[in-house]
């Protein structure tokens, strides 16, 4: 008996990403202890996003030729600069009206400058690279080695004007690019290794997607309410046009711009870190954490099909020409 599982999954927009991700999120939501119950390899898969991502980095790096490095730095730098600019703009506008305190009551209760800036600043690197592995180029996927500088509370603190914790540990920065560098070394020294490791890039996508989904509790969207959903939608609506424009100006098709219009999972920890560095944000930190967590889930679920739609749209326009 033959069942067309792969064909069915690929019929869903961004299917190789969104179907495993949704499956992991559903299990994490309704059976949150299943990984602990089974343990061993099964349990590792529910907490194994980072190791899979590290392997993905090595395989992507192996496909990058040294001659393409300037394009990688250019693309990642411009996308990161756009995200930073959007965060600064949100901080300036909302800071003028809200200051450091959250909205106390009404439809927008809990919304704060901290929540919005934290949601915008940090791109979900795993999701970005998985989408680029499926729809983009190796240079676009590798651009996250530059964009990884967004990770953590530093840019949010900088945007909000917080003093302290003003630098990234060099070990963390180096660790973000070591797997990519190792892969590049292997691929450029040996073309057979480039071919061998390059074949694994699309294979890694559903595994990483499931592990990522297993960290998303859909109850958080409910806890944050419609405001959390609205924040996630706002991140996409505000980020996508700017990132698509920049991506196209530097020679892309806009696909990488859409894939970067997400909120990283670790961004949910940023409000508490900012509040620890500056107690003025203590009152905003708790509601901001829920709102940012909701934005993580909403952007994770919506950006993959949106990216797939954009690829089809760009492709159909190219055929018409």
Tab-separated table of C-alpha atoms in Angstrom:
chain	number	residue	atom	x	y	z
A	1	UNK	CA	0.000	0.000	0.000
A	2	UNK	CA	1.303	3.422	-0.965
A	3	UNK	CA	0.244	6.683	0.723
A	4	UNK	CA	1.330	10.011	-0.730
A	5	UNK	CA	2.420	11.568	2.560
A	6	UNK	CA	5.119	13.782	1.092
A	7	UNK	CA	2.843	15.030	-1.673
A	8	UNK	CA	0.070	15.777	0.827
A	9	UNK	CA	2.427	17.681	3.130
A	10	UNK	CA	3.851	19.688	0.237
A	11	UNK	CA	0.339	20.603	-0.912
A	12	UNK	CA	0.074	22.764	2.225
A	13	UNK	CA	1.731	26.198	1.823
A	14	UNK	CA	5.112	25.846	3.501
A	15	UNK	CA	4.066	22.306	4.353
A	16	UNK	CA	7.451	20.815	5.151
A	17	UNK	CA	7.775	23.533	7.778
A	18	UNK	CA	4.245	24.260	8.950
A	19	UNK	CA	2.859	20.702	9.227
A	20	UNK	CA	5.592	19.346	11.551
A	21	UNK	CA	5.608	22.649	13.459
A	22	UNK	CA	1.838	22.512	13.990
A	23	UNK	CA	2.081	18.863	15.004
A	24	UNK	CA	4.721	19.651	17.606
A	25	UNK	CA	2.703	22.606	18.934
A	26	UNK	CA	-0.470	20.520	19.273
A	27	UNK	CA	1.367	17.794	21.175
A	28	UNK	CA	3.062	20.363	23.435
A	29	UNK	CA	-0.299	22.005	24.115
A	30	UNK	CA	-2.487	18.989	24.819
A	31	UNK	CA	0.141	16.440	25.923
A	32	UNK	CA	2.844	18.664	27.461
A	33	UNK	CA	4.667	15.866	29.310
A	34	UNK	CA	4.854	13.314	26.504
A	35	UNK	CA	8.570	13.963	25.950
A	36	UNK	CA	9.353	13.437	29.635
A	37	UNK	CA	7.152	10.319	29.714
A	38	UNK	CA	8.970	8.535	26.896
A	39	UNK	CA	12.400	10.056	27.500
A	40	UNK	CA	15.377	8.749	25.531
A	41	UNK	CA	15.395	9.647	21.819
A	42	UNK	CA	11.718	10.611	21.803
A	43	UNK	CA	12.206	13.030	24.676
A	44	UNK	CA	15.287	14.478	22.997
A	45	UNK	CA	13.283	15.282	19.875
A	46	UNK	CA	10.935	17.444	21.958
A	47	UNK	CA	13.836	19.532	23.255
A	48	UNK	CA	16.328	19.139	20.431
A	49	UNK	CA	15.844	22.254	18.298
A	50	UNK	CA	19.306	23.687	18.957
A	51	UNK	CA	21.363	20.561	18.093
A	52	UNK	CA	19.373	20.087	14.894
A	53	UNK	CA	19.882	23.745	14.079
A	54	UNK	CA	23.626	23.364	14.642
A	55	UNK	CA	23.749	20.477	12.161
A	56	UNK	CA	21.617	22.499	9.744
A	57	UNK	CA	24.178	25.321	9.986
A	58	UNK	CA	27.046	22.957	9.121
A	59	UNK	CA	25.180	21.558	6.118
A	60	UNK	CA	24.189	25.014	4.872
A	61	UNK	CA	27.749	26.253	5.346
A	62	UNK	CA	29.104	23.409	3.226
A	63	UNK	CA	27.114	24.668	0.241
A	64	UNK	CA	28.508	28.221	0.424
A	65	UNK	CA	31.422	29.044	-1.817
A	66	UNK	CA	33.921	31.579	-0.529
A	67	UNK	CA	33.191	33.839	-3.475
A	68	UNK	CA	29.621	34.360	-2.210
A	69	UNK	CA	30.656	35.713	1.222
A	70	UNK	CA	30.254	39.405	0.346
A	71	UNK	CA	26.657	38.752	-0.707
A	72	UNK	CA	25.970	36.875	2.556
A	73	UNK	CA	27.270	39.753	4.690
A	74	UNK	CA	25.420	42.309	2.571
A	75	UNK	CA	22.055	40.543	2.774
A	76	UNK	CA	22.219	39.717	6.470
A	77	UNK	CA	23.474	43.183	7.378
A	78	UNK	CA	20.739	45.020	5.502
A	79	UNK	CA	17.951	42.804	6.862
A	80	UNK	CA	19.257	43.196	10.401
A	81	UNK	CA	19.568	46.973	9.981
A	82	UNK	CA	15.949	47.115	8.793
A	83	UNK	CA	14.731	45.199	11.841
A	84	UNK	CA	16.712	47.492	14.138
A	85	UNK	CA	15.289	50.565	12.411
A	86	UNK	CA	11.736	49.248	12.798
A	87	UNK	CA	12.362	48.622	16.494
A	88	UNK	CA	13.750	52.116	16.954
A	89	UNK	CA	10.762	53.638	15.170
A	90	UNK	CA	8.334	51.671	17.357
A	91	UNK	CA	10.272	52.696	20.460
A	92	UNK	CA	10.206	56.375	19.513
A	93	UNK	CA	6.486	56.454	18.680
A	94	UNK	CA	5.197	54.291	21.526
A	95	UNK	CA	7.693	55.724	23.996
A	96	UNK	CA	6.299	59.195	23.279
A	97	UNK	CA	2.726	58.103	24.039
A	98	UNK	CA	3.181	55.304	26.598
A	99	UNK	CA	6.562	55.867	28.201
A	100	UNK	CA	7.798	52.818	30.107
A	101	UNK	CA	4.468	51.806	31.659
A	102	UNK	CA	1.965	49.393	30.083
A	103	UNK	CA	-1.607	50.309	29.189
A	104	UNK	CA	-3.588	49.807	32.413
A	105	UNK	CA	-7.082	48.989	31.149
A	106	UNK	CA	-9.273	48.666	28.103
A	107	UNK	CA	-8.874	46.739	24.883
A	108	UNK	CA	-5.103	47.263	24.815
A	109	UNK	CA	-4.400	46.456	28.454
A	110	UNK	CA	-0.856	45.135	28.865
A	111	UNK	CA	0.514	46.691	25.684
A	112	UNK	CA	3.800	48.492	26.291
A	113	UNK	CA	6.745	49.898	24.404
A	114	UNK	CA	8.812	47.053	25.842
A	115	UNK	CA	6.481	44.368	24.428
A	116	UNK	CA	6.357	45.835	20.932
A	117	UNK	CA	10.094	46.509	20.631
A	118	UNK	CA	11.005	43.040	21.939
A	119	UNK	CA	8.598	41.413	19.460
A	120	UNK	CA	9.966	43.333	16.474
A	121	UNK	CA	13.701	43.295	17.160
A	122	UNK	CA	14.560	39.593	17.180
A	123	UNK	CA	14.088	37.325	14.125
A	124	UNK	CA	13.314	33.638	14.579
A	125	UNK	CA	16.559	32.328	13.122
A	126	UNK	CA	15.578	28.672	12.941
A	127	UNK	CA	12.355	29.455	11.120
A	128	UNK	CA	14.147	31.881	8.793
A	129	UNK	CA	16.823	29.352	7.827
A	130	UNK	CA	14.320	26.533	7.423
A	131	UNK	CA	12.217	28.673	5.081
A	132	UNK	CA	15.287	29.762	3.143
A	133	UNK	CA	16.382	26.135	2.942
A	134	UNK	CA	13.082	25.348	1.249
A	135	UNK	CA	12.366	28.503	-0.749
A	136	UNK	CA	15.519	30.597	-0.854
A	137	UNK	CA	19.190	30.322	-1.672
A	138	UNK	CA	22.070	29.129	0.462
A	139	UNK	CA	23.333	32.717	0.675
A	140	UNK	CA	19.951	33.840	2.008
A	141	UNK	CA	19.945	31.056	4.589
A	142	UNK	CA	23.492	31.879	5.628
A	143	UNK	CA	22.555	35.555	6.089
A	144	UNK	CA	21.278	34.681	9.546
A	145	UNK	CA	24.876	34.266	10.687
A	146	UNK	CA	24.920	38.079	10.563
A	147	UNK	CA	21.323	38.532	11.746
A	148	UNK	CA	22.050	36.389	14.819
A	149	UNK	CA	23.469	39.553	16.382
A	150	UNK	CA	19.823	40.450	17.068
A	151	UNK	CA	19.534	37.624	19.582
A	152	UNK	CA	19.165	38.414	23.259
A	153	UNK	CA	18.163	41.555	25.134
A	154	UNK	CA	20.966	43.822	23.936
A	155	UNK	CA	19.230	45.457	20.978
A	156	UNK	CA	15.991	45.878	22.924
A	157	UNK	CA	17.892	47.526	25.781
A	158	UNK	CA	19.728	49.717	23.324
A	159	UNK	CA	16.482	50.668	21.619
A	160	UNK	CA	14.824	51.523	24.913
A	161	UNK	CA	17.854	53.509	26.069
A	162	UNK	CA	18.686	51.159	28.945
A	163	UNK	CA	22.198	51.397	30.361
A	164	UNK	CA	24.033	48.206	31.244
A	165	UNK	CA	24.618	44.804	29.658
A	166	UNK	CA	25.883	46.743	26.701
A	167	UNK	CA	27.860	44.042	24.956
A	168	UNK	CA	27.532	40.451	23.820
A	169	UNK	CA	30.017	37.906	25.197
A	170	UNK	CA	32.489	37.142	22.435
A	171	UNK	CA	32.012	33.420	23.058
A	172	UNK	CA	28.314	33.691	22.191
A	173	UNK	CA	28.996	35.618	19.004
A	174	UNK	CA	31.681	33.158	17.933
A	175	UNK	CA	29.481	30.184	18.809
A	176	UNK	CA	26.733	31.490	16.525
A	177	UNK	CA	28.974	31.275	13.462
A	178	UNK	CA	31.268	28.316	14.254
A	179	UNK	CA	28.983	25.585	12.770
A	180	UNK	CA	28.527	27.634	9.607
A	181	UNK	CA	32.279	28.233	9.390
A	182	UNK	CA	33.039	24.544	9.893
A	183	UNK	CA	30.642	23.634	7.115
A	184	UNK	CA	32.144	26.241	4.791
A	185	UNK	CA	35.635	24.911	5.451
A	186	UNK	CA	34.566	21.345	4.690
A	187	UNK	CA	32.634	22.294	1.562
A	188	UNK	CA	35.359	24.500	0.104
A	189	UNK	CA	38.172	22.063	0.856
A	190	UNK	CA	36.330	19.076	-0.579
A	191	UNK	CA	33.612	19.325	-3.275
A	192	UNK	CA	32.437	15.819	-2.375
A	193	UNK	CA	31.758	16.970	1.194
A	194	UNK	CA	29.838	19.945	-0.206
A	195	UNK	CA	27.614	17.607	-2.181
A	196	UNK	CA	27.260	15.127	0.691
A	197	UNK	CA	26.308	17.692	3.344
A	198	UNK	CA	24.265	19.853	0.983
A	199	UNK	CA	21.826	17.013	0.340
A	200	UNK	CA	20.895	17.035	4.051
A	201	UNK	CA	19.646	20.638	4.090
A	202	UNK	CA	16.029	19.971	2.977
A	203	UNK	CA	15.911	16.755	5.037
A	204	UNK	CA	16.618	18.669	8.258
A	205	UNK	CA	13.692	21.078	7.824
A	206	UNK	CA	10.767	18.925	9.090
A	207	UNK	CA	12.800	17.640	12.040
A	208	UNK	CA	13.783	21.109	13.142
A	209	UNK	CA	10.223	22.334	12.571
A	210	UNK	CA	8.780	19.659	14.859
A	211	UNK	CA	11.305	20.407	17.599
A	212	UNK	CA	10.491	24.099	17.299
A	213	UNK	CA	6.753	23.419	17.444
A	214	UNK	CA	7.228	21.282	20.547
A	215	UNK	CA	8.306	24.421	22.416
A	216	UNK	CA	5.128	26.347	21.522
A	217	UNK	CA	2.203	26.083	23.933
A	218	UNK	CA	-0.930	27.272	22.125
A	219	UNK	CA	-2.508	28.085	25.493
A	220	UNK	CA	-0.246	31.145	25.597
A	221	UNK	CA	-2.140	32.676	22.705
A	222	UNK	CA	-5.347	32.301	24.710
A	223	UNK	CA	-3.725	33.731	27.838
A	224	UNK	CA	-2.568	36.803	25.977
A	225	UNK	CA	-5.964	37.176	24.324
A	226	UNK	CA	-6.688	39.025	21.147
A	227	UNK	CA	-4.084	41.649	22.012
A	228	UNK	CA	-1.326	39.039	21.764
A	229	UNK	CA	-2.665	37.845	18.420
A	230	UNK	CA	-2.896	41.464	17.255
A	231	UNK	CA	0.747	42.046	18.232
A	232	UNK	CA	1.855	39.078	16.159
A	233	UNK	CA	-0.177	40.306	13.188
A	234	UNK	CA	1.218	43.822	13.635
A	235	UNK	CA	4.790	42.516	13.590
A	236	UNK	CA	4.093	40.842	10.251
A	237	UNK	CA	2.152	43.759	8.757
A	238	UNK	CA	4.773	46.327	9.754
A	239	UNK	CA	7.892	44.262	9.078
A	240	UNK	CA	6.976	42.569	5.798
A	241	UNK	CA	6.675	45.649	3.524
A	242	UNK	CA	9.926	47.163	4.789
A	243	UNK	CA	11.881	43.902	4.682
A	244	UNK	CA	10.547	42.947	1.238
A	245	UNK	CA	11.533	46.362	-0.108
A	246	UNK	CA	15.051	46.150	1.327
A	247	UNK	CA	15.493	42.557	0.154
A	248	UNK	CA	14.513	43.508	-3.388
A	249	UNK	CA	16.750	46.571	-3.378
A	250	UNK	CA	19.775	44.385	-2.590
A	251	UNK	CA	18.968	41.902	-5.351
A	252	UNK	CA	16.616	39.421	-3.677
A	253	UNK	CA	13.040	38.511	-4.556
A	254	UNK	CA	11.553	39.565	-1.225
A	255	UNK	CA	11.345	35.986	0.058
A	256	UNK	CA	14.070	36.472	2.669
A	257	UNK	CA	12.347	39.670	3.807
A	258	UNK	CA	9.098	37.864	4.573
A	259	UNK	CA	10.904	34.983	6.274
A	260	UNK	CA	12.635	37.503	8.574
A	261	UNK	CA	9.332	39.112	9.653
A	262	UNK	CA	8.995	36.935	12.758
A	263	UNK	CA	9.522	37.054	16.506
A	264	UNK	CA	12.181	34.722	17.915
A	265	UNK	CA	11.280	32.273	20.651
A	266	UNK	CA	13.967	33.652	22.968
A	267	UNK	CA	12.414	37.125	22.634
A	268	UNK	CA	9.824	36.052	25.232
A	269	UNK	CA	12.613	36.131	27.822
A	270	UNK	CA	13.710	39.663	26.894
A	271	UNK	CA	11.127	41.634	28.948
A	272	UNK	CA	12.234	40.014	32.194
A	273	UNK	CA	15.895	40.616	31.344
A	274	UNK	CA	15.214	44.261	30.543
A	275	UNK	CA	13.275	44.676	33.803
A	276	UNK	CA	16.173	43.131	35.729
A	277	UNK	CA	18.520	45.715	34.220
A	278	UNK	CA	16.147	48.646	34.699
A	279	UNK	CA	13.399	48.418	37.339
A	280	UNK	CA	11.343	51.079	35.564
A	281	UNK	CA	10.146	48.264	33.285
A	282	UNK	CA	9.181	45.894	36.121
A	283	UNK	CA	5.454	46.557	35.781
A	284	UNK	CA	5.516	46.073	32.013
A	285	UNK	CA	7.600	42.877	32.065
A	286	UNK	CA	4.932	40.304	33.024
A	287	UNK	CA	2.255	41.291	30.473
A	288	UNK	CA	4.974	41.892	27.873
A	289	UNK	CA	6.226	38.329	28.304
A	290	UNK	CA	2.791	36.913	27.474
A	291	UNK	CA	2.315	39.256	24.537
A	292	UNK	CA	5.723	38.479	23.043
A	293	UNK	CA	5.172	34.729	23.519
A	294	UNK	CA	1.905	35.085	21.638
A	295	UNK	CA	3.680	36.991	18.864
A	296	UNK	CA	6.221	34.160	18.614
A	297	UNK	CA	3.472	31.626	17.988
A	298	UNK	CA	1.392	33.789	15.651
A	299	UNK	CA	4.366	34.721	13.461
A	300	UNK	CA	5.643	31.124	13.450
A	301	UNK	CA	2.303	29.869	12.177
A	302	UNK	CA	1.582	32.618	9.639
A	303	UNK	CA	4.954	33.460	8.087
A	304	UNK	CA	5.613	30.015	6.483
A	305	UNK	CA	2.387	29.989	4.402
A	306	UNK	CA	2.852	33.686	3.660
A	307	UNK	CA	6.373	32.952	2.391
A	308	UNK	CA	5.067	30.093	0.240
A	309	UNK	CA	2.371	32.358	-1.205
A	310	UNK	CA	4.959	35.021	-2.031
A	311	UNK	CA	7.182	32.473	-3.809
A	312	UNK	CA	4.238	31.383	-5.971
A	313	UNK	CA	3.317	35.009	-6.668
A	314	UNK	CA	6.843	35.988	-7.688
A	315	UNK	CA	7.130	32.845	-9.776
A	316	UNK	CA	3.886	33.487	-11.632
A	317	UNK	CA	4.926	37.091	-12.351
A	318	UNK	CA	8.240	35.864	-13.787
A	319	UNK	CA	6.397	33.419	-16.074
A	320	UNK	CA	4.068	36.169	-17.342
A	321	UNK	CA	7.095	38.204	-18.376
